[in-house]
C-alpha cells in the first residue's frame, strides 16, 4: 500500500474515532443544607452547598458533559436551574417547576447536561419557593476549547464576584409576605460574595492581585430586585465578555449590572501596591444601598483610600446614562467562539421575522392579593410540571395553550391567574418586544436560548422603531433589561425543542406570576430534535402511574 493510501486510511480512522468519542465528563456531588449565615451582620437561615455560600464553582470547557448529584437535606422541595446553559434538546434538565418534579426532602437527583457550543459566565441558583433569597447559588464558567483562540491574553487568575441586594428577613418570612398578598419591599443592603462592609470596616481581602498582572473578574447580579453599579477604585475595567459573547473591548470606569446578568472584565494591577476598594452600589432606588470589598496587592503596603470613585448619575439622567452604556456593548464579530444555532443566525439582521410577540408587564390585585403578569396572565405552576403533562399527552387535564395573546390586552388592570404556556413554531425566527409602563426597571431571562438584544429605548414601541435596531453586532445573550417607561427588543430562532421558561429575574415578580413558558415542539418527534425523558426523571402529579409514551426515534 502506498504512503498516500496509508495516510488516507489513517485519516478515516481518526475521523471515525472522533465521531464516536464522547466529550469529557465532569462529576460533582452536592449536599444542600441549611446553615447560619449573616451577610449583613444579622444571623439568619441560609442555603449552603457542601457547606459553602456562595456555592462551589463549576469550571468547565465548551462541550463538556456535566453530572451533578444533588442531595436535598432541606425541609422543602428544591430545584436548581443552570442560568444561561442552553440544554440543547434537553429541557428535562432545566430545573424549573414547569419542566421537572422537585427534589423532595431527603432525596437526591442527578442532573446530566452538556454545555454545548457555549462559552461565557453563567451561574446556577434555586428556582423553588423564595430559596434564591437564602443563597444556594454559584458560578458556572464555560471556557473556550484549547484550539479556539480567545481575543485576549490568558489572565493571571479568574475571580467570580456575586453581587446584589439582600434581605435580613429570611426566605420563609419573605415567602409568607408574598403569599399574604403584600410586597417584600426594599432590601436591607448590598452584598459581595455573601458579605457586606462599609469604608473602614473591610479588613480581609476579597481577592489578591500581583503588581503588573491582569485578572479576569466575572461579575453576576444574583439579587432579588435591584440593579447595581460596580467599579474599582483607581482601576478601569476592560469589558471582554457578556453572557456568552466576546465583546468589543471598551474601557469603563463603572458598569451597570442588572438583576440576573453576568459579564467579564479585565483589570490590570498597575497602581501603587496597596489596598483598593471594589464598590457596589444600587441603581434607581430612592434610598441608595452600597457595599465595598478589599482588593489587595500582594506585598502591598497601606490601606485603601476612603475616597470612593464617583457613582453614575441617578433619576432620569441616570437611566439615559445606563441606556447609552447598553448601546456601547457590541459583539466582537472577529473573535473565534461558539456561534448561536442554527449556523448563520449570527447574520440575524438578514433573516425575515415570522412573528412579533409584544409583552406588556403589569401588576394588580386579585382577590385582594398582589399579583404580577404578562399580557393579562399571571402564571401559576400546575400540580404537574408542564413538560411532563405535554409529554404524556395530558394537557387537557392541566392547562390551555395560548391564553396569553401576542399583544397586550386593552384592559391592563385585570389579571387572570393560570398556567401561561405559549406555542412557538419550531425553527421560526421571531421578534419579542418587552414594554414596561411602570416606574421600576425589569429584567427578563429566557431559558434554552441566547437571543440578539437589538434595542432598548424610552417610550412606546411601534413598527417604525425597527429602523433603530442594531442589526449588525448586537450581543447574543440571555437577559435583557427594560427601563421604566421604556421598551426593549430581542430576536431569536426557536430552534431548541422543549418547554422553556421566560421570566422576570426579579424573583418577587416571578413568584407572583411574571413569567411564561414557550412550548417548542418538533413535528417529527425525532431524537435529532429532542431527547427522550431521562430514565432517572421523577414523575409526579397526574402523570404518575400513566403508561410511558412511545420514545422518540432517530
PDB file of N, CA and C in Angstrom, residues 488-543:
ATOM      1  N   UNK A 488     -37.786  47.218  25.105  1.00  0.00           N
ATOM      2  CA  UNK A 488     -36.597  46.506  24.634  1.00  0.00           C
ATOM      3  C   UNK A 488     -37.031  45.505  23.575  1.00  0.00           C
ATOM      4  N   UNK A 489     -36.161  45.256  22.606  1.00  0.00           N
ATOM      5  CA  UNK A 489     -36.465  44.319  21.524  1.00  0.00           C
ATOM      6  C   UNK A 489     -35.369  43.269  21.425  1.00  0.00           C
ATOM      7  N   UNK A 490     -35.786  42.016  21.270  1.00  0.00           N
ATOM      8  CA  UNK A 490     -34.847  40.915  21.060  1.00  0.00           C
ATOM      9  C   UNK A 490     -35.304  40.097  19.855  1.00  0.00           C
ATOM     10  N   UNK A 491     -34.380  39.338  19.279  1.00  0.00           N
ATOM     11  CA  UNK A 491     -34.690  38.446  18.160  1.00  0.00           C
ATOM     12  C   UNK A 491     -34.054  37.085  18.428  1.00  0.00           C
ATOM     13  N   UNK A 492     -34.730  36.021  18.013  1.00  0.00           N
ATOM     14  CA  UNK A 492     -34.175  34.680  18.170  1.00  0.00           C
ATOM     15  C   UNK A 492     -34.870  33.699  17.255  1.00  0.00           C
ATOM     16  N   UNK A 493     -34.226  32.560  17.056  1.00  0.00           N
ATOM     17  CA  UNK A 493     -34.817  31.445  16.338  1.00  0.00           C
ATOM     18  C   UNK A 493     -35.236  30.388  17.346  1.00  0.00           C
ATOM     19  N   UNK A 494     -36.496  29.980  17.324  1.00  0.00           N
ATOM     20  CA  UNK A 494     -36.979  28.933  18.236  1.00  0.00           C
ATOM     21  C   UNK A 494     -36.538  27.566  17.700  1.00  0.00           C
ATOM     22  N   UNK A 495     -35.236  27.311  17.781  1.00  0.00           N
ATOM     23  CA  UNK A 495     -34.676  26.098  17.189  1.00  0.00           C
ATOM     24  C   UNK A 495     -34.303  25.053  18.230  1.00  0.00           C
ATOM     25  N   UNK A 496     -34.684  25.255  19.479  1.00  0.00           N
ATOM     26  CA  UNK A 496     -34.346  24.325  20.558  1.00  0.00           C
ATOM     27  C   UNK A 496     -35.635  23.749  21.125  1.00  0.00           C
ATOM     28  N   UNK A 497     -35.946  22.514  20.709  1.00  0.00           N
ATOM     29  CA  UNK A 497     -37.208  21.899  21.123  1.00  0.00           C
ATOM     30  C   UNK A 497     -37.226  21.680  22.627  1.00  0.00           C
ATOM     31  N   UNK A 498     -38.389  21.923  23.232  1.00  0.00           N
ATOM     32  CA  UNK A 498     -38.541  21.734  24.671  1.00  0.00           C
ATOM     33  C   UNK A 498     -39.581  22.683  25.239  1.00  0.00           C
ATOM     34  N   UNK A 499     -39.643  22.736  26.553  1.00  0.00           N
ATOM     35  CA  UNK A 499     -40.508  23.664  27.290  1.00  0.00           C
ATOM     36  C   UNK A 499     -39.582  24.636  28.015  1.00  0.00           C
ATOM     37  N   UNK A 500     -39.672  25.934  27.672  1.00  0.00           N
ATOM     38  CA  UNK A 500     -38.665  26.897  28.115  1.00  0.00           C
ATOM     39  C   UNK A 500     -39.300  28.087  28.812  1.00  0.00           C
ATOM     40  N   UNK A 501     -38.710  28.434  29.952  1.00  0.00           N
ATOM     41  CA  UNK A 501     -39.232  29.470  30.825  1.00  0.00           C
ATOM     42  C   UNK A 501     -38.713  30.856  30.432  1.00  0.00           C
ATOM     43  N   UNK A 502     -39.638  31.778  30.196  1.00  0.00           N
ATOM     44  CA  UNK A 502     -39.317  33.204  30.063  1.00  0.00           C
ATOM     45  C   UNK A 502     -39.802  33.864  31.337  1.00  0.00           C
ATOM     46  N   UNK A 503     -38.900  34.547  32.052  1.00  0.00           N
ATOM     47  CA  UNK A 503     -39.268  35.050  33.374  1.00  0.00           C
ATOM     48  C   UNK A 503     -38.610  36.384  33.675  1.00  0.00           C
ATOM     49  N   UNK A 504     -39.275  37.124  34.548  1.00  0.00           N
ATOM     50  CA  UNK A 504     -38.610  38.237  35.201  1.00  0.00           C
ATOM     51  C   UNK A 504     -37.535  37.663  36.113  1.00  0.00           C
ATOM     52  N   UNK A 505     -36.376  38.349  36.173  1.00  0.00           N
ATOM     53  CA  UNK A 505     -35.342  37.902  37.100  1.00  0.00           C
ATOM     54  C   UNK A 505     -35.518  38.522  38.483  1.00  0.00           C
ATOM     55  N   UNK A 506     -36.477  39.443  38.635  1.00  0.00           N
ATOM     56  CA  UNK A 506     -36.834  39.920  39.967  1.00  0.00           C
ATOM     57  C   UNK A 506     -37.728  38.855  40.595  1.00  0.00           C
ATOM     58  N   UNK A 507     -37.166  38.108  41.549  1.00  0.00           N
ATOM     59  CA  UNK A 507     -37.833  36.861  41.939  1.00  0.00           C
ATOM     60  C   UNK A 507     -39.178  37.079  42.614  1.00  0.00           C
ATOM     61  N   UNK A 508     -39.372  38.188  43.269  1.00  0.00           N
ATOM     62  CA  UNK A 508     -40.697  38.506  43.816  1.00  0.00           C
ATOM     63  C   UNK A 508     -41.725  38.507  42.696  1.00  0.00           C
ATOM     64  N   UNK A 509     -41.402  39.145  41.583  1.00  0.00           N
ATOM     65  CA  UNK A 509     -42.330  39.244  40.459  1.00  0.00           C
ATOM     66  C   UNK A 509     -42.526  37.901  39.778  1.00  0.00           C
ATOM     67  N   UNK A 510     -41.446  37.135  39.650  1.00  0.00           N
ATOM     68  CA  UNK A 510     -41.564  35.794  39.085  1.00  0.00           C
ATOM     69  C   UNK A 510     -42.478  34.928  39.938  1.00  0.00           C
ATOM     70  N   UNK A 511     -42.259  34.936  41.231  1.00  0.00           N
ATOM     71  CA  UNK A 511     -43.036  34.117  42.156  1.00  0.00           C
ATOM     72  C   UNK A 511     -44.519  34.472  42.096  1.00  0.00           C
ATOM     73  N   UNK A 512     -44.813  35.741  41.862  1.00  0.00           N
ATOM     74  CA  UNK A 512     -46.205  36.196  41.810  1.00  0.00           C
ATOM     75  C   UNK A 512     -46.745  36.283  40.390  1.00  0.00           C
ATOM     76  N   UNK A 513     -46.089  35.611  39.433  1.00  0.00           N
ATOM     77  CA  UNK A 513     -46.752  35.413  38.144  1.00  0.00           C
ATOM     78  C   UNK A 513     -46.140  36.038  36.918  1.00  0.00           C
ATOM     79  N   UNK A 514     -45.031  36.795  37.030  1.00  0.00           N
ATOM     80  CA  UNK A 514     -44.494  37.478  35.855  1.00  0.00           C
ATOM     81  C   UNK A 514     -43.538  36.545  35.101  1.00  0.00           C
ATOM     82  N   UNK A 515     -44.128  35.531  34.494  1.00  0.00           N
ATOM     83  CA  UNK A 515     -43.357  34.547  33.734  1.00  0.00           C
ATOM     84  C   UNK A 515     -44.298  33.792  32.802  1.00  0.00           C
ATOM     85  N   UNK A 516     -43.716  33.060  31.863  1.00  0.00           N
ATOM     86  CA  UNK A 516     -44.485  32.187  30.974  1.00  0.00           C
ATOM     87  C   UNK A 516     -43.569  31.083  30.494  1.00  0.00           C
ATOM     88  N   UNK A 517     -44.137  30.109  29.789  1.00  0.00           N
ATOM     89  CA  UNK A 517     -43.372  29.030  29.168  1.00  0.00           C
ATOM     90  C   UNK A 517     -43.668  28.995  27.673  1.00  0.00           C
ATOM     91  N   UNK A 518     -42.605  28.851  26.882  1.00  0.00           N
ATOM     92  CA  UNK A 518     -42.751  28.605  25.459  1.00  0.00           C
ATOM     93  C   UNK A 518     -42.653  27.103  25.219  1.00  0.00           C
ATOM     94  N   UNK A 519     -43.679  26.548  24.589  1.00  0.00           N
ATOM     95  CA  UNK A 519     -43.647  25.153  24.167  1.00  0.00           C
ATOM     96  C   UNK A 519     -43.155  25.102  22.728  1.00  0.00           C
ATOM     97  N   UNK A 520     -41.979  24.523  22.547  1.00  0.00           N
ATOM     98  CA  UNK A 520     -41.369  24.421  21.216  1.00  0.00           C
ATOM     99  C   UNK A 520     -41.323  22.944  20.857  1.00  0.00           C
ATOM    100  N   UNK A 521     -42.259  22.504  20.027  1.00  0.00           N
ATOM    101  CA  UNK A 521     -42.370  21.089  19.670  1.00  0.00           C
ATOM    102  C   UNK A 521     -41.878  20.859  18.243  1.00  0.00           C
ATOM    103  N   UNK A 522     -41.061  19.829  18.086  1.00  0.00           N
ATOM    104  CA  UNK A 522     -40.650  19.418  16.749  1.00  0.00           C
ATOM    105  C   UNK A 522     -41.725  18.507  16.166  1.00  0.00           C
ATOM    106  N   UNK A 523     -42.245  18.799  14.987  1.00  0.00           N
ATOM    107  CA  UNK A 523     -43.301  17.950  14.419  1.00  0.00           C
ATOM    108  C   UNK A 523     -42.842  16.535  14.117  1.00  0.00           C
ATOM    109  N   UNK A 524     -41.528  16.307  13.985  1.00  0.00           N
ATOM    110  CA  UNK A 524     -41.037  14.979  13.620  1.00  0.00           C
ATOM    111  C   UNK A 524     -40.923  14.034  14.804  1.00  0.00           C
ATOM    112  N   UNK A 525     -41.006  14.553  16.046  1.00  0.00           N
ATOM    113  CA  UNK A 525     -40.822  13.732  17.246  1.00  0.00           C
ATOM    114  C   UNK A 525     -39.599  12.827  17.083  1.00  0.00           C
ATOM    115  N   UNK A 526     -38.475  13.442  16.772  1.00  0.00           N
ATOM    116  CA  UNK A 526     -37.259  12.714  16.457  1.00  0.00           C
ATOM    117  C   UNK A 526     -36.165  13.044  17.461  1.00  0.00           C
ATOM    118  N   UNK A 527     -35.294  12.068  17.713  1.00  0.00           N
ATOM    119  CA  UNK A 527     -34.145  12.293  18.581  1.00  0.00           C
ATOM    120  C   UNK A 527     -33.171  13.300  17.996  1.00  0.00           C
ATOM    121  N   UNK A 528     -33.285  13.572  16.719  1.00  0.00           N
ATOM    122  CA  UNK A 528     -32.451  14.611  16.123  1.00  0.00           C
ATOM    123  C   UNK A 528     -32.838  15.988  16.659  1.00  0.00           C
ATOM    124  N   UNK A 529     -34.071  16.099  17.167  1.00  0.00           N
ATOM    125  CA  UNK A 529     -34.561  17.400  17.625  1.00  0.00           C
ATOM    126  C   UNK A 529     -34.717  17.496  19.140  1.00  0.00           C
ATOM    127  N   UNK A 530     -34.986  16.387  19.799  1.00  0.00           N
ATOM    128  CA  UNK A 530     -35.211  16.426  21.247  1.00  0.00           C
ATOM    129  C   UNK A 530     -34.927  15.069  21.853  1.00  0.00           C
ATOM    130  N   UNK A 531     -34.319  15.069  23.053  1.00  0.00           N
ATOM    131  CA  UNK A 531     -34.025  13.825  23.753  1.00  0.00           C
ATOM    132  C   UNK A 531     -35.282  13.277  24.429  1.00  0.00           C
ATOM    133  N   UNK A 532     -35.277  11.960  24.639  1.00  0.00           N
ATOM    134  CA  UNK A 532     -36.346  11.328  25.411  1.00  0.00           C
ATOM    135  C   UNK A 532     -36.218  11.699  26.889  1.00  0.00           C
ATOM    136  N   UNK A 533     -37.296  11.489  27.616  1.00  0.00           N
ATOM    137  CA  UNK A 533     -37.259  11.723  29.051  1.00  0.00           C
ATOM    138  C   UNK A 533     -36.188  10.839  29.678  1.00  0.00           C
ATOM    139  N   UNK A 534     -35.334  11.380  30.538  1.00  0.00           N
ATOM    140  CA  UNK A 534     -34.275  10.562  31.157  1.00  0.00           C
ATOM    141  C   UNK A 534     -34.862   9.457  32.045  1.00  0.00           C
ATOM    142  N   UNK A 535     -34.127   8.372  32.160  1.00  0.00           N
ATOM    143  CA  UNK A 535     -34.582   7.245  32.973  1.00  0.00           C
ATOM    144  C   UNK A 535     -34.754   7.627  34.440  1.00  0.00           C
ATOM    145  N   UNK A 536     -33.930   8.565  34.916  1.00  0.00           N
ATOM    146  CA  UNK A 536     -33.992   8.923  36.342  1.00  0.00           C
ATOM    147  C   UNK A 536     -34.947  10.074  36.622  1.00  0.00           C
ATOM    148  N   UNK A 537     -35.682  10.527  35.602  1.00  0.00           N
ATOM    149  CA  UNK A 537     -36.551  11.687  35.775  1.00  0.00           C
ATOM    150  C   UNK A 537     -37.740  11.331  36.656  1.00  0.00           C
ATOM    151  N   UNK A 538     -37.935  12.008  37.784  1.00  0.00           N
ATOM    152  CA  UNK A 538     -39.052  11.655  38.666  1.00  0.00           C
ATOM    153  C   UNK A 538     -40.395  12.025  38.035  1.00  0.00           C
ATOM    154  N   UNK A 539     -41.403  11.254  38.353  1.00  0.00           N
ATOM    155  CA  UNK A 539     -42.762  11.534  37.895  1.00  0.00           C
ATOM    156  C   UNK A 539     -43.604  11.938  39.101  1.00  0.00           C
ATOM    157  N   UNK A 540     -44.514  12.868  38.874  1.00  0.00           N
ATOM    158  CA  UNK A 540     -45.347  13.343  39.971  1.00  0.00           C
ATOM    159  C   UNK A 540     -46.674  13.831  39.394  1.00  0.00           C
ATOM    160  N   UNK A 541     -47.618  14.130  40.282  1.00  0.00           N
ATOM    161  CA  UNK A 541     -48.892  14.682  39.838  1.00  0.00           C
ATOM    162  C   UNK A 541     -49.692  13.710  38.996  1.00  0.00           C
ATOM    163  N   UNK A 542     -50.377  14.218  37.998  1.00  0.00           N
ATOM    164  CA  UNK A 542     -51.327  13.401  37.234  1.00  0.00           C
ATOM    165  C   UNK A 542     -50.658  12.375  36.325  1.00  0.00           C
ATOM    166  N   UNK A 543     -49.356  12.534  36.030  1.00  0.00           N
ATOM    167  CA  UNK A 543     -48.711  11.582  35.124  1.00  0.00           C
ATOM    168  C   UNK A 543     -48.175  10.364  35.867  1.00  0.00           C
TER     169      UNK A 543
END
